[in-house]
Amino acid sequence: MKLVESILTRNPCYTAGRKITVKGLMLHSVGCPQPKASAFISSWNSPSYGSSCVHGFIDGNDGTVYQTLPWNHRGWHCGSGSKGSGNNTHIGVEMCEPACIKYTAGSNFTCSNLTEAKAVAERTYKAAVGLFAMLCKKYGLDPLADGVVISHREGHSRGIASNHGDPEHLWTQLGMGYTMDGFRKAVKAAMGGASSGTDGYTKIMGNAVATAEQMKAYLKAKNPKVPQSVLDMVPLYLSEGKAEGVRGDIAFAQSCLETGNFTFFGSAITLSQNNFCGMGVTSNGVKGNSFGTPQLGIRAQVQHLKAYASTDALKNACIDPRFKYVTRGCAEYVEWLGQKENPHGKGWAAGASYGEKILAILKGILGMAGGVSSGSVGDEGWYRVRKSWADASSQKGAFKSLENAKKCADDNPGHSVFDRNGSKIYPADPSAKKSVDAIAHEVIQGKWGNGAERKQRLTAVGYDYSTVQKRVNELLK
């Protein structure tokens, strides 16, 4: 699934700025023969378009998902019914429709090219499955639970939406065989079959995932003398974890615990026992006193971690045979960290506080500047006032308000404001300004946030927000 941010910042719904607690997701179909999402985005992104605003469009030509509202904003996507409005509880997403259909009366239409129309419907359906799976994970929703994932038609039947028949009307008349029950099951399958979309780790930590920048900042703060060679290998935790389907930031936190934040990394004790960061593992089945390269060591640790979190089918030759007995079926995140987090015996270690210590380290890592991929852990300190991004020890404060962060920087000569992505945003450096085109491409890639945050950040470093946003809109046409 390709997701592109294209927030409708000029639409009155966005500028109203109302938020919701997300309790469900509503699937729509646009109700007109227009497969291009950009056509809707262009016309809806206007102060005069005060009738509708959804959280996203799915392009019929290539399946790209365009996010048009922050997910927790209250949209104008379903109207209301006898029991209220789904706008207050549900995210609304529109699937674009084939150009080869022609509406005749109500939801009825004729089709001049059934093959083409089915291809568009299949493309948007599959993209919607991927998007809804992502959103269910993000908000801890079970797509099979009553009223969580519904269509506009079902919303009307439940008394929380206006009288529409989408998207089932499209699927039925094209003979797709799709149903909302089938859609919900597909979303569940795309989530990996989790019972609720919320594993033990998420219940404790939220949806936040550490970045390499946060991991490095944490390590440098805890161990100012950490060798550059160790910092250089930190991103390998994430890449190796991704390759194995394991949380690399958890493996890194465990390494920090086992080595005293790498103060005795590579000591004679760990190497003589063929351990990497204190973990009893082997590399490619070869015994010895070294893994040869940091990547091999990290890979072995990640695979060792995987043995605790996976089914028997995921055992591999790089795991020391002495540890294979711990593979007891799939146990997500916290459930295999320790006895306290998982009293049912699937834990990583016998020590009751082992997992608690790892979680404490993770919270510390997520509290560092550098941003989080999702979730709220660390959000209270988006703006850090430091002499430089890398010098965490010079930090004078962490602020939710940019204005407060600027004041702190002004009061401390030599200090600057850095955002959650590690970018210096105050004071502005005129020599570092990029072209409008370059900034517009960065906006599309999500590097400047969205909505008010985007405007605030661009303005803080001297860019004209309206000019940049205009170019963004042009590039997305």
CSV table of C-alpha atoms in Angstrom, one decimal:
chain,number,residue,atom,x,y,z
A,1,MET,CA,0.0,0.0,0.0
A,2,LYS,CA,1.4,3.4,-1.0
A,3,LEU,CA,0.3,6.2,1.3
A,4,VAL,CA,0.7,9.9,0.4
A,5,GLU,CA,-0.2,12.8,2.6
A,6,SER,CA,-2.3,15.5,1.0
A,7,ILE,CA,-4.1,17.2,3.8
A,8,LEU,CA,-7.0,19.5,2.8
A,9,THR,CA,-5.7,22.4,4.8
A,10,ARG,CA,-8.1,24.9,3.2
A,11,ASN,CA,-11.3,22.9,3.7
A,12,PRO,CA,-13.5,24.3,6.4
A,13,CYS,CA,-13.6,20.9,8.1
A,14,TYR,CA,-9.9,20.9,8.5
A,15,THR,CA,-9.7,24.5,9.7
A,16,ALA,CA,-12.5,23.7,12.3
A,17,GLY,CA,-9.9,21.5,14.0
A,18,ARG,CA,-12.3,19.2,15.9
A,19,LYS,CA,-10.8,15.9,17.1
A,20,ILE,CA,-12.4,12.5,17.8
A,21,THR,CA,-11.6,9.4,19.7
A,22,VAL,CA,-11.4,6.9,16.9
A,23,LYS,CA,-13.8,4.0,17.5
A,24,GLY,CA,-14.2,2.7,14.0
A,25,LEU,CA,-13.7,3.0,10.3
A,26,MET,CA,-16.3,3.7,7.5
A,27,LEU,CA,-15.7,2.7,3.9
A,28,HIS,CA,-17.3,4.8,1.2
A,29,SER,CA,-17.4,4.9,-2.6
A,30,VAL,CA,-17.4,8.3,-4.3
A,31,GLY,CA,-20.6,7.8,-6.3
A,32,CYS,CA,-19.4,9.2,-9.6
A,33,PRO,CA,-17.3,7.9,-12.5
A,34,GLN,CA,-13.9,9.4,-11.5
A,35,PRO,CA,-10.9,7.2,-10.8
A,36,LYS,CA,-8.5,10.0,-10.0
A,37,ALA,CA,-8.1,10.9,-6.4
A,38,SER,CA,-6.4,14.1,-7.3
A,39,ALA,CA,-9.6,15.4,-8.9
A,40,PHE,CA,-11.4,15.3,-5.6
A,41,ILE,CA,-8.4,16.6,-3.6
A,42,SER,CA,-8.1,19.6,-5.9
A,43,SER,CA,-11.7,20.6,-5.8
A,44,TRP,CA,-12.2,19.9,-2.1
A,45,ASN,CA,-9.1,21.8,-0.9
A,46,SER,CA,-10.9,25.1,-0.9
A,47,PRO,CA,-12.5,27.4,1.8
A,48,SER,CA,-15.7,27.4,-0.2
A,49,TYR,CA,-16.0,23.6,-0.1
A,50,GLY,CA,-18.0,23.3,3.1
A,51,SER,CA,-20.1,20.3,2.4
A,52,SER,CA,-17.8,17.3,2.7
A,53,CYS,CA,-14.3,16.2,3.9
A,54,VAL,CA,-13.0,12.7,4.3
A,55,HIS,CA,-9.9,11.3,5.8
A,56,GLY,CA,-8.6,9.7,2.6
A,57,PHE,CA,-9.2,8.8,-1.0
A,58,ILE,CA,-8.0,5.6,-2.8
A,59,ASP,CA,-7.0,6.3,-6.4
A,60,GLY,CA,-8.7,3.9,-8.9
A,61,ASN,CA,-5.9,4.0,-11.4
A,62,ASP,CA,-3.0,2.8,-9.2
A,63,GLY,CA,-4.4,2.2,-5.7
A,64,THR,CA,-2.5,5.0,-4.0
A,65,VAL,CA,-4.0,6.1,-0.7
A,66,TYR,CA,-4.1,9.9,-0.2
A,67,GLN,CA,-4.6,11.0,3.4
A,68,THR,CA,-6.6,14.2,3.3
A,69,LEU,CA,-7.3,14.7,7.0
A,70,PRO,CA,-5.3,13.8,10.1
A,71,TRP,CA,-6.8,10.5,11.2
A,72,ASN,CA,-8.1,11.8,14.5
A,73,HIS,CA,-9.8,14.9,13.0
A,74,ARG,CA,-13.6,14.9,12.9
A,75,GLY,CA,-14.5,14.5,9.2
A,76,TRP,CA,-17.6,15.3,7.3
A,77,HIS,CA,-18.0,12.0,5.5
A,78,CYS,CA,-21.3,10.3,6.4
A,79,GLY,CA,-23.9,12.8,7.6
A,80,SER,CA,-26.1,11.6,10.4
A,81,GLY,CA,-29.0,9.3,11.1
A,82,SER,CA,-31.6,8.7,13.8
A,83,LYS,CA,-28.9,7.8,16.4
A,84,GLY,CA,-26.4,10.5,15.7
A,85,SER,CA,-23.4,10.8,13.4
A,86,GLY,CA,-20.5,8.4,12.6
A,87,ASN,CA,-18.5,11.6,12.0
A,88,ASN,CA,-18.0,11.7,15.8
A,89,THR,CA,-16.5,8.2,16.0
A,90,HIS,CA,-15.4,6.9,12.6
A,91,ILE,CA,-12.6,7.6,10.1
A,92,GLY,CA,-14.1,7.9,6.6
A,93,VAL,CA,-12.3,6.8,3.5
A,94,GLU,CA,-13.6,7.1,-0.1
A,95,MET,CA,-12.7,4.6,-2.9
A,96,CYS,CA,-12.7,6.2,-6.4
A,97,GLU,CA,-14.8,4.6,-9.1
A,98,PRO,CA,-14.2,3.6,-12.7
A,99,ALA,CA,-14.5,6.1,-15.5
A,100,CYS,CA,-16.4,3.7,-17.7
A,101,ILE,CA,-19.6,3.6,-15.6
A,102,LYS,CA,-22.5,6.0,-16.0
A,103,TYR,CA,-25.1,6.6,-13.3
A,104,THR,CA,-28.7,6.5,-14.5
A,105,ALA,CA,-30.9,6.8,-11.4
A,106,GLY,CA,-29.9,6.7,-7.8
A,107,SER,CA,-27.2,4.2,-7.2
A,108,ASN,CA,-27.9,2.4,-10.5
A,109,PHE,CA,-25.4,2.7,-13.4
A,110,THR,CA,-24.4,1.2,-16.7
A,111,CYS,CA,-20.9,0.1,-17.6
A,112,SER,CA,-19.2,0.3,-21.0
A,113,ASN,CA,-16.1,-1.7,-20.1
A,114,LEU,CA,-16.7,-4.4,-17.4
A,115,THR,CA,-13.1,-5.6,-17.4
A,116,GLU,CA,-11.7,-2.2,-16.8
A,117,ALA,CA,-14.3,-1.4,-14.1
A,118,LYS,CA,-13.6,-4.6,-12.3
A,119,ALA,CA,-9.9,-3.9,-12.3
A,120,VAL,CA,-10.5,-0.5,-10.7
A,121,ALA,CA,-12.8,-2.0,-8.1
A,122,GLU,CA,-10.4,-4.8,-7.2
A,123,ARG,CA,-7.5,-2.3,-7.0
A,124,THR,CA,-9.3,0.0,-4.6
A,125,TYR,CA,-10.7,-2.9,-2.5
A,126,LYS,CA,-7.2,-4.3,-1.9
A,127,ALA,CA,-5.8,-0.9,-1.0
A,128,ALA,CA,-8.7,-0.4,1.4
A,129,VAL,CA,-7.9,-3.7,3.1
A,130,GLY,CA,-4.3,-2.6,3.6
A,131,LEU,CA,-5.2,0.8,4.9
A,132,PHE,CA,-7.9,-0.4,7.3
A,133,ALA,CA,-5.5,-3.1,8.6
A,134,MET,CA,-3.0,-0.3,9.3
A,135,LEU,CA,-5.6,1.9,11.0
A,136,CYS,CA,-7.0,-1.0,13.1
A,137,LYS,CA,-3.4,-1.6,14.4
A,138,LYS,CA,-2.8,2.0,15.0
A,139,TYR,CA,-6.0,2.5,17.1
A,140,GLY,CA,-6.2,-1.0,18.6
A,141,LEU,CA,-9.4,-1.9,16.8
A,142,ASP,CA,-10.8,-5.4,16.1
A,143,PRO,CA,-12.3,-5.2,12.6
A,144,LEU,CA,-14.6,-8.2,13.4
A,145,ALA,CA,-16.1,-6.4,16.4
A,146,ASP,CA,-19.6,-5.0,16.0
A,147,GLY,CA,-19.7,-1.6,14.4
A,148,VAL,CA,-16.0,-1.1,14.1
A,149,VAL,CA,-15.5,-1.6,10.3
A,150,ILE,CA,-18.7,-0.6,8.4
A,151,SER,CA,-19.8,0.7,5.1
A,152,HIS,CA,-21.8,3.9,4.5
A,153,ARG,CA,-24.8,1.7,3.8
A,154,GLU,CA,-24.3,-0.1,7.1
A,155,GLY,CA,-23.8,3.2,8.9
A,156,HIS,CA,-27.3,4.3,7.7
A,157,SER,CA,-28.8,1.0,8.9
A,158,ARG,CA,-27.2,1.6,12.3
A,159,GLY,CA,-28.7,5.1,12.4
A,160,ILE,CA,-25.4,7.0,12.3
A,161,ALA,CA,-25.2,7.9,8.6
A,162,SER,CA,-27.2,9.4,5.7
A,163,ASN,CA,-29.1,7.2,3.3
A,164,HIS,CA,-26.5,5.9,0.9
A,165,GLY,CA,-25.8,2.4,-0.6
A,166,ASP,CA,-22.1,2.5,-1.0
A,167,PRO,CA,-19.8,0.8,-1.6
A,168,GLU,CA,-21.8,-2.4,-1.9
A,169,HIS,CA,-23.9,-1.0,-4.8
A,170,LEU,CA,-20.7,-0.8,-6.9
A,171,TRP,CA,-19.5,-4.3,-5.9
A,172,THR,CA,-22.9,-5.9,-6.5
A,173,GLN,CA,-23.6,-4.4,-9.9
A,174,LEU,CA,-20.1,-5.2,-11.2
A,175,GLY,CA,-20.4,-8.8,-10.0
A,176,MET,CA,-17.3,-8.6,-7.8
A,177,GLY,CA,-18.5,-11.0,-5.1
A,178,TYR,CA,-17.2,-8.6,-2.4
A,179,THR,CA,-19.2,-8.1,0.8
A,180,MET,CA,-18.5,-6.1,3.9
A,181,ASP,CA,-18.3,-9.4,5.9
A,182,GLY,CA,-15.6,-10.6,3.5
A,183,PHE,CA,-13.9,-7.2,3.7
A,184,ARG,CA,-13.7,-7.3,7.5
A,185,LYS,CA,-12.2,-10.8,7.4
A,186,ALA,CA,-9.7,-9.6,4.8
A,187,VAL,CA,-8.7,-6.8,7.1
A,188,LYS,CA,-8.3,-9.2,10.0
A,189,ALA,CA,-6.1,-11.5,7.9
A,190,ALA,CA,-4.0,-8.5,6.8
A,191,MET,CA,-3.4,-7.7,10.4
A,192,GLY,CA,-1.8,-11.1,10.9
A,193,GLY,CA,-4.7,-12.6,12.7
A,194,ALA,CA,-4.2,-10.8,16.0
A,195,SER,CA,-7.2,-11.2,18.2
A,196,SER,CA,-7.7,-7.5,18.9
A,197,GLY,CA,-5.1,-5.6,17.0
A,198,THR,CA,-3.5,-4.7,20.4
A,199,ASP,CA,-0.7,-6.9,21.7
A,200,GLY,CA,0.8,-6.8,25.1
A,201,TYR,CA,3.6,-4.4,24.1
A,202,THR,CA,1.1,-1.9,22.7
A,203,LYS,CA,-1.1,-2.0,25.8
A,204,ILE,CA,1.9,-0.9,27.8
A,205,MET,CA,3.9,1.3,25.4
A,206,GLY,CA,1.4,2.5,22.8
A,207,ASN,CA,2.2,2.3,19.1
A,208,ALA,CA,5.5,4.2,19.3
A,209,VAL,CA,8.5,2.7,17.5
A,210,ALA,CA,12.0,4.1,18.2
A,211,THR,CA,14.1,5.5,15.4
A,212,ALA,CA,17.8,5.1,14.9
A,213,GLU,CA,18.3,8.7,15.9
A,214,GLN,CA,16.5,8.2,19.2
A,215,MET,CA,18.5,5.1,19.9
A,216,LYS,CA,21.8,6.8,19.2
A,217,ALA,CA,20.8,9.9,21.3
A,218,TYR,CA,19.8,7.6,24.2
A,219,LEU,CA,23.1,5.7,24.1
A,220,LYS,CA,25.2,8.8,23.9
A,221,ALA,CA,23.3,10.3,26.9
A,222,LYS,CA,23.8,7.2,29.0
A,223,ASN,CA,27.4,6.5,27.8
A,224,PRO,CA,29.1,9.7,26.6
A,225,LYS,CA,32.3,7.7,25.8
A,226,VAL,CA,30.5,5.2,23.5
A,227,PRO,CA,32.7,4.5,20.5
A,228,GLN,CA,31.6,5.8,17.1
A,229,SER,CA,31.9,2.2,15.8
A,230,VAL,CA,29.0,1.2,18.1
A,231,LEU,CA,26.9,4.2,17.1
A,232,ASP,CA,27.5,3.3,13.5
A,233,MET,CA,26.0,-0.2,14.0
A,234,VAL,CA,22.8,1.0,15.8
A,235,PRO,CA,20.7,1.3,12.5
A,236,LEU,CA,21.5,-2.4,11.9
A,237,TYR,CA,19.2,-3.3,14.7
A,238,LEU,CA,16.3,-1.9,12.8
A,239,SER,CA,17.3,-3.3,9.4
A,240,GLU,CA,18.0,-6.7,10.7
A,241,GLY,CA,14.8,-6.7,12.8
A,242,LYS,CA,12.8,-5.7,9.7
A,243,ALA,CA,14.4,-8.5,7.7
A,244,GLU,CA,13.4,-11.0,10.4
A,245,GLY,CA,10.0,-9.5,11.3
A,246,VAL,CA,11.2,-8.7,14.8
A,247,ARG,CA,11.2,-5.4,16.7
A,248,GLY,CA,14.7,-4.1,16.3
A,249,ASP,CA,14.3,-1.4,18.9
A,250,ILE,CA,13.5,-4.1,21.5
A,251,ALA,CA,16.7,-6.0,20.6
A,252,PHE,CA,18.6,-2.7,21.0
A,253,ALA,CA,17.1,-2.0,24.4
A,254,GLN,CA,18.0,-5.5,25.4
A,255,SER,CA,21.6,-4.9,24.3
A,256,CYS,CA,21.7,-1.8,26.4
A,257,LEU,CA,20.5,-3.8,29.4
A,258,GLU,CA,23.0,-6.6,28.9
A,259,THR,CA,26.0,-4.4,28.4
A,260,GLY,CA,25.4,-1.5,30.7
A,261,ASN,CA,24.8,0.7,27.7
A,262,PHE,CA,27.7,-0.8,25.9
A,263,THR,CA,30.2,0.0,28.6
A,264,PHE,CA,31.5,-3.5,28.4
A,265,PHE,CA,30.5,-4.4,24.8
A,266,GLY,CA,32.9,-6.8,23.3
A,267,SER,CA,34.5,-7.8,26.7
A,268,ALA,CA,36.5,-11.0,27.1
A,269,ILE,CA,33.6,-12.4,29.2
A,270,THR,CA,31.0,-12.1,26.5
A,271,LEU,CA,33.3,-13.1,23.6
A,272,SER,CA,34.7,-16.1,25.4
A,273,GLN,CA,31.1,-17.4,25.9
A,274,ASN,CA,30.4,-16.7,22.2
A,275,ASN,CA,27.8,-14.1,23.3
A,276,PHE,CA,26.8,-11.0,21.5
A,277,CYS,CA,25.9,-8.3,24.0
A,278,GLY,CA,25.4,-10.9,26.6
A,279,MET,CA,23.1,-13.1,24.5
A,280,GLY,CA,23.9,-16.8,24.2
A,281,VAL,CA,23.7,-17.2,20.4
A,282,THR,CA,25.9,-18.4,17.6
A,283,SER,CA,26.5,-17.0,14.1
A,284,ASN,CA,25.7,-19.3,11.2
A,285,GLY,CA,26.2,-22.3,13.5
A,286,VAL,CA,29.9,-21.5,14.0
A,287,LYS,CA,31.4,-21.7,17.5
A,288,GLY,CA,34.1,-19.3,18.4
A,289,ASN,CA,35.0,-16.1,20.1
A,290,SER,CA,33.8,-13.6,17.6
A,291,PHE,CA,30.9,-13.0,15.2
A,292,GLY,CA,33.3,-11.5,12.7
A,293,THR,CA,31.2,-8.4,12.0
A,294,PRO,CA,28.6,-6.4,14.1
A,295,GLN,CA,26.0,-7.2,11.5
A,296,LEU,CA,26.4,-10.9,12.0
A,297,GLY,CA,26.2,-10.4,15.8
A,298,ILE,CA,23.1,-8.3,15.6
A,299,ARG,CA,21.5,-10.7,13.2
A,300,ALA,CA,22.2,-13.6,15.5
A,301,GLN,CA,20.7,-11.7,18.5
A,302,VAL,CA,17.6,-10.8,16.5
A,303,GLN,CA,17.1,-14.4,15.3
A,304,HIS,CA,17.6,-15.5,18.9
A,305,LEU,CA,14.9,-13.1,20.0
A,306,LYS,CA,12.7,-14.4,17.2
A,307,ALA,CA,12.9,-17.9,18.6
A,308,TYR,CA,11.0,-16.7,21.6
A,309,ALA,CA,8.4,-14.9,19.6
A,310,SER,CA,7.7,-17.3,16.8
A,311,THR,CA,6.3,-20.7,16.0
A,312,ASP,CA,8.4,-23.8,15.5
A,313,ALA,CA,8.5,-23.2,11.8
A,314,LEU,CA,10.6,-20.1,12.4
A,315,LYS,CA,13.5,-21.8,14.1
A,316,ASN,CA,16.7,-21.4,12.2
A,317,ALA,CA,20.3,-22.7,12.2
A,318,CYS,CA,21.8,-19.6,13.6
A,319,ILE,CA,20.2,-20.2,17.0
A,320,ASP,CA,22.2,-22.1,19.6
A,321,PRO,CA,20.5,-25.6,20.0
A,322,ARG,CA,20.5,-25.1,23.8
A,323,PHE,CA,17.8,-22.4,23.4
A,324,LYS,CA,15.5,-24.0,20.9
A,325,TYR,CA,13.3,-25.4,23.6
A,326,VAL,CA,11.9,-22.0,24.4
A,327,THR,CA,9.9,-21.8,21.2
A,328,ARG,CA,6.4,-22.3,22.6
A,329,GLY,CA,4.2,-20.7,19.9
A,330,CYS,CA,3.6,-17.1,18.9
A,331,ALA,CA,3.8,-14.7,21.9
A,332,GLU,CA,3.8,-11.1,20.9
A,333,TYR,CA,6.2,-8.5,22.3
A,334,VAL,CA,5.7,-8.1,26.1
A,335,GLU,CA,4.4,-11.7,26.5
A,336,TRP,CA,8.0,-13.0,26.0
A,337,LEU,CA,9.9,-10.3,27.9
A,338,GLY,CA,9.6,-11.7,31.4
A,339,GLN,CA,7.5,-13.3,34.1
A,340,LYS,CA,6.0,-10.1,35.4
A,341,GLU,CA,4.8,-9.1,31.9
A,342,ASN,CA,3.7,-12.6,31.1
A,343,PRO,CA,2.9,-14.8,34.1
A,344,HIS,CA,1.9,-17.7,31.9
A,345,GLY,CA,5.4,-18.9,31.2
A,346,LYS,CA,6.2,-17.8,27.7
A,347,GLY,CA,8.7,-15.2,28.9
A,348,TRP,CA,12.2,-14.6,27.7
A,349,ALA,CA,13.9,-14.9,31.1
A,350,ALA,CA,13.2,-16.3,34.5
A,351,GLY,CA,13.7,-13.0,36.2
A,352,ALA,CA,10.5,-11.3,37.1
A,353,SER,CA,11.8,-7.8,36.4
A,354,TYR,CA,13.7,-8.5,33.2
A,355,GLY,CA,11.0,-7.4,30.8
A,356,GLU,CA,10.2,-4.4,33.1
A,357,LYS,CA,13.8,-3.2,32.7
A,358,ILE,CA,13.6,-3.5,28.9
A,359,LEU,CA,10.4,-1.5,28.8
A,360,ALA,CA,12.0,1.2,31.0
A,361,ILE,CA,14.9,1.5,28.6
A,362,LEU,CA,12.5,1.7,25.7
A,363,LYS,CA,10.5,4.5,27.3
A,364,GLY,CA,13.8,6.3,27.8
A,365,ILE,CA,14.7,5.8,24.1
A,366,LEU,CA,11.3,7.0,22.9
A,367,GLY,CA,11.6,10.1,25.1
A,368,MET,CA,14.7,11.2,23.2
A,369,ALA,CA,14.4,13.7,20.3
A,370,GLY,CA,14.2,12.2,16.9
A,371,GLY,CA,10.5,11.5,16.6
A,372,VAL,CA,8.4,8.4,16.8
A,373,SER,CA,6.8,6.7,13.9
A,374,SER,CA,3.4,6.6,15.6
A,375,GLY,CA,1.8,6.7,19.0
A,376,SER,CA,2.1,9.3,21.8
A,377,VAL,CA,5.1,8.2,23.8
A,378,GLY,CA,7.5,11.2,23.8
A,379,ASP,CA,5.1,13.5,22.1
A,380,GLU,CA,5.1,15.9,25.0
A,381,GLY,CA,8.7,17.0,24.1
A,382,TRP,CA,8.6,17.6,20.3
A,383,TYR,CA,10.8,20.6,20.5
A,384,ARG,CA,14.3,20.2,22.1
A,385,VAL,CA,16.5,23.2,22.9
A,386,ARG,CA,20.2,22.1,22.5
A,387,LYS,CA,23.5,23.4,21.2
A,388,SER,CA,23.4,20.7,18.5
A,389,TRP,CA,21.2,17.8,17.7
A,390,ALA,CA,23.9,15.3,18.7
A,391,ASP,CA,24.8,17.0,22.0
A,392,ALA,CA,22.0,15.7,24.3
A,393,SER,CA,23.9,16.8,27.4
A,394,SER,CA,23.5,20.5,26.4
A,395,GLN,CA,19.7,20.2,26.3
A,396,LYS,CA,18.0,23.1,28.2
A,397,GLY,CA,14.5,21.8,27.9
A,398,ALA,CA,11.8,19.9,25.9
A,399,PHE,CA,8.7,21.7,24.9
A,400,LYS,CA,5.3,21.0,23.4
A,401,SER,CA,5.0,24.7,22.4
A,402,LEU,CA,7.3,25.9,19.7
A,403,GLU,CA,7.0,29.5,21.1
A,404,ASN,CA,8.2,28.4,24.5
A,405,ALA,CA,11.1,26.5,22.9
A,406,LYS,CA,12.1,29.6,20.9
A,407,LYS,CA,12.1,31.7,24.1
A,408,CYS,CA,14.3,29.1,25.8
A,409,ALA,CA,16.7,29.2,22.9
A,410,ASP,CA,16.8,33.0,23.0
A,411,ASP,CA,17.6,32.9,26.7
A,412,ASN,CA,20.4,30.5,26.2
A,413,PRO,CA,23.0,31.8,23.7
A,414,GLY,CA,24.4,29.1,21.3
A,415,HIS,CA,21.3,27.0,21.6
A,416,SER,CA,18.8,26.1,18.9
A,417,VAL,CA,15.4,24.5,18.6
A,418,PHE,CA,15.3,21.0,17.0
A,419,ASP,CA,12.1,19.2,16.1
A,420,ARG,CA,11.1,15.6,16.5
A,421,ASN,CA,12.9,14.7,13.3
A,422,GLY,CA,16.2,16.2,14.4
A,423,SER,CA,15.9,19.2,12.1
A,424,LYS,CA,17.0,22.6,13.3
A,425,ILE,CA,14.0,24.9,13.0
A,426,TYR,CA,15.1,27.9,15.0
A,427,PRO,CA,16.9,30.3,14.6
A,428,ALA,CA,16.5,30.2,10.9
A,429,ASP,CA,19.6,29.7,8.8
A,430,PRO,CA,19.0,31.6,5.5
A,431,SER,CA,22.0,29.9,3.8
A,432,ALA,CA,20.4,26.5,4.4
A,433,LYS,CA,17.1,27.3,2.6
A,434,LYS,CA,16.1,25.0,-0.2
A,435,SER,CA,14.1,25.7,-3.3
A,436,VAL,CA,10.3,25.7,-3.1
A,437,ASP,CA,10.3,22.6,-5.3
A,438,ALA,CA,12.6,20.7,-3.0
A,439,ILE,CA,10.6,21.6,0.1
A,440,ALA,CA,7.4,20.7,-1.7
A,441,HIS,CA,8.7,17.2,-2.4
A,442,GLU,CA,9.8,16.9,1.2
A,443,VAL,CA,6.3,17.9,2.3
A,444,ILE,CA,4.8,15.2,0.1
A,445,GLN,CA,7.2,12.7,1.6
A,446,GLY,CA,5.9,13.6,5.1
A,447,LYS,CA,9.0,15.3,6.4
A,448,TRP,CA,7.3,18.5,7.5
A,449,GLY,CA,4.3,17.0,9.3
A,450,ASN,CA,0.8,18.1,8.5
A,451,GLY,CA,-1.8,20.8,9.2
A,452,ALA,CA,-0.9,23.4,11.7
A,453,GLU,CA,2.4,21.7,12.6
A,454,ARG,CA,3.5,21.9,9.0
A,455,LYS,CA,2.7,25.6,8.7
A,456,GLN,CA,4.4,26.3,12.0
A,457,ARG,CA,7.6,24.5,11.0
A,458,LEU,CA,7.8,25.9,7.5
A,459,THR,CA,7.2,29.5,8.8
A,460,ALA,CA,9.7,29.0,11.6
A,461,VAL,CA,12.6,28.5,9.2
A,462,GLY,CA,11.6,31.2,6.8
A,463,TYR,CA,9.5,29.5,4.1
A,464,ASP,CA,6.3,31.0,2.8
A,465,TYR,CA,3.7,28.3,3.7
A,466,SER,CA,1.1,29.4,1.1
A,467,THR,CA,3.8,29.2,-1.7
A,468,VAL,CA,5.0,25.8,-0.6
A,469,GLN,CA,1.5,24.4,-0.2
A,470,LYS,CA,0.5,25.7,-3.6
A,471,ARG,CA,3.4,23.9,-5.2
A,472,VAL,CA,2.5,20.7,-3.3
A,473,ASN,CA,-1.0,20.8,-4.7
A,474,GLU,CA,0.4,21.3,-8.2
A,475,LEU,CA,2.7,18.3,-7.9
A,476,LEU,CA,-0.1,16.1,-6.7
A,477,LYS,CA,-2.5,16.9,-9.6
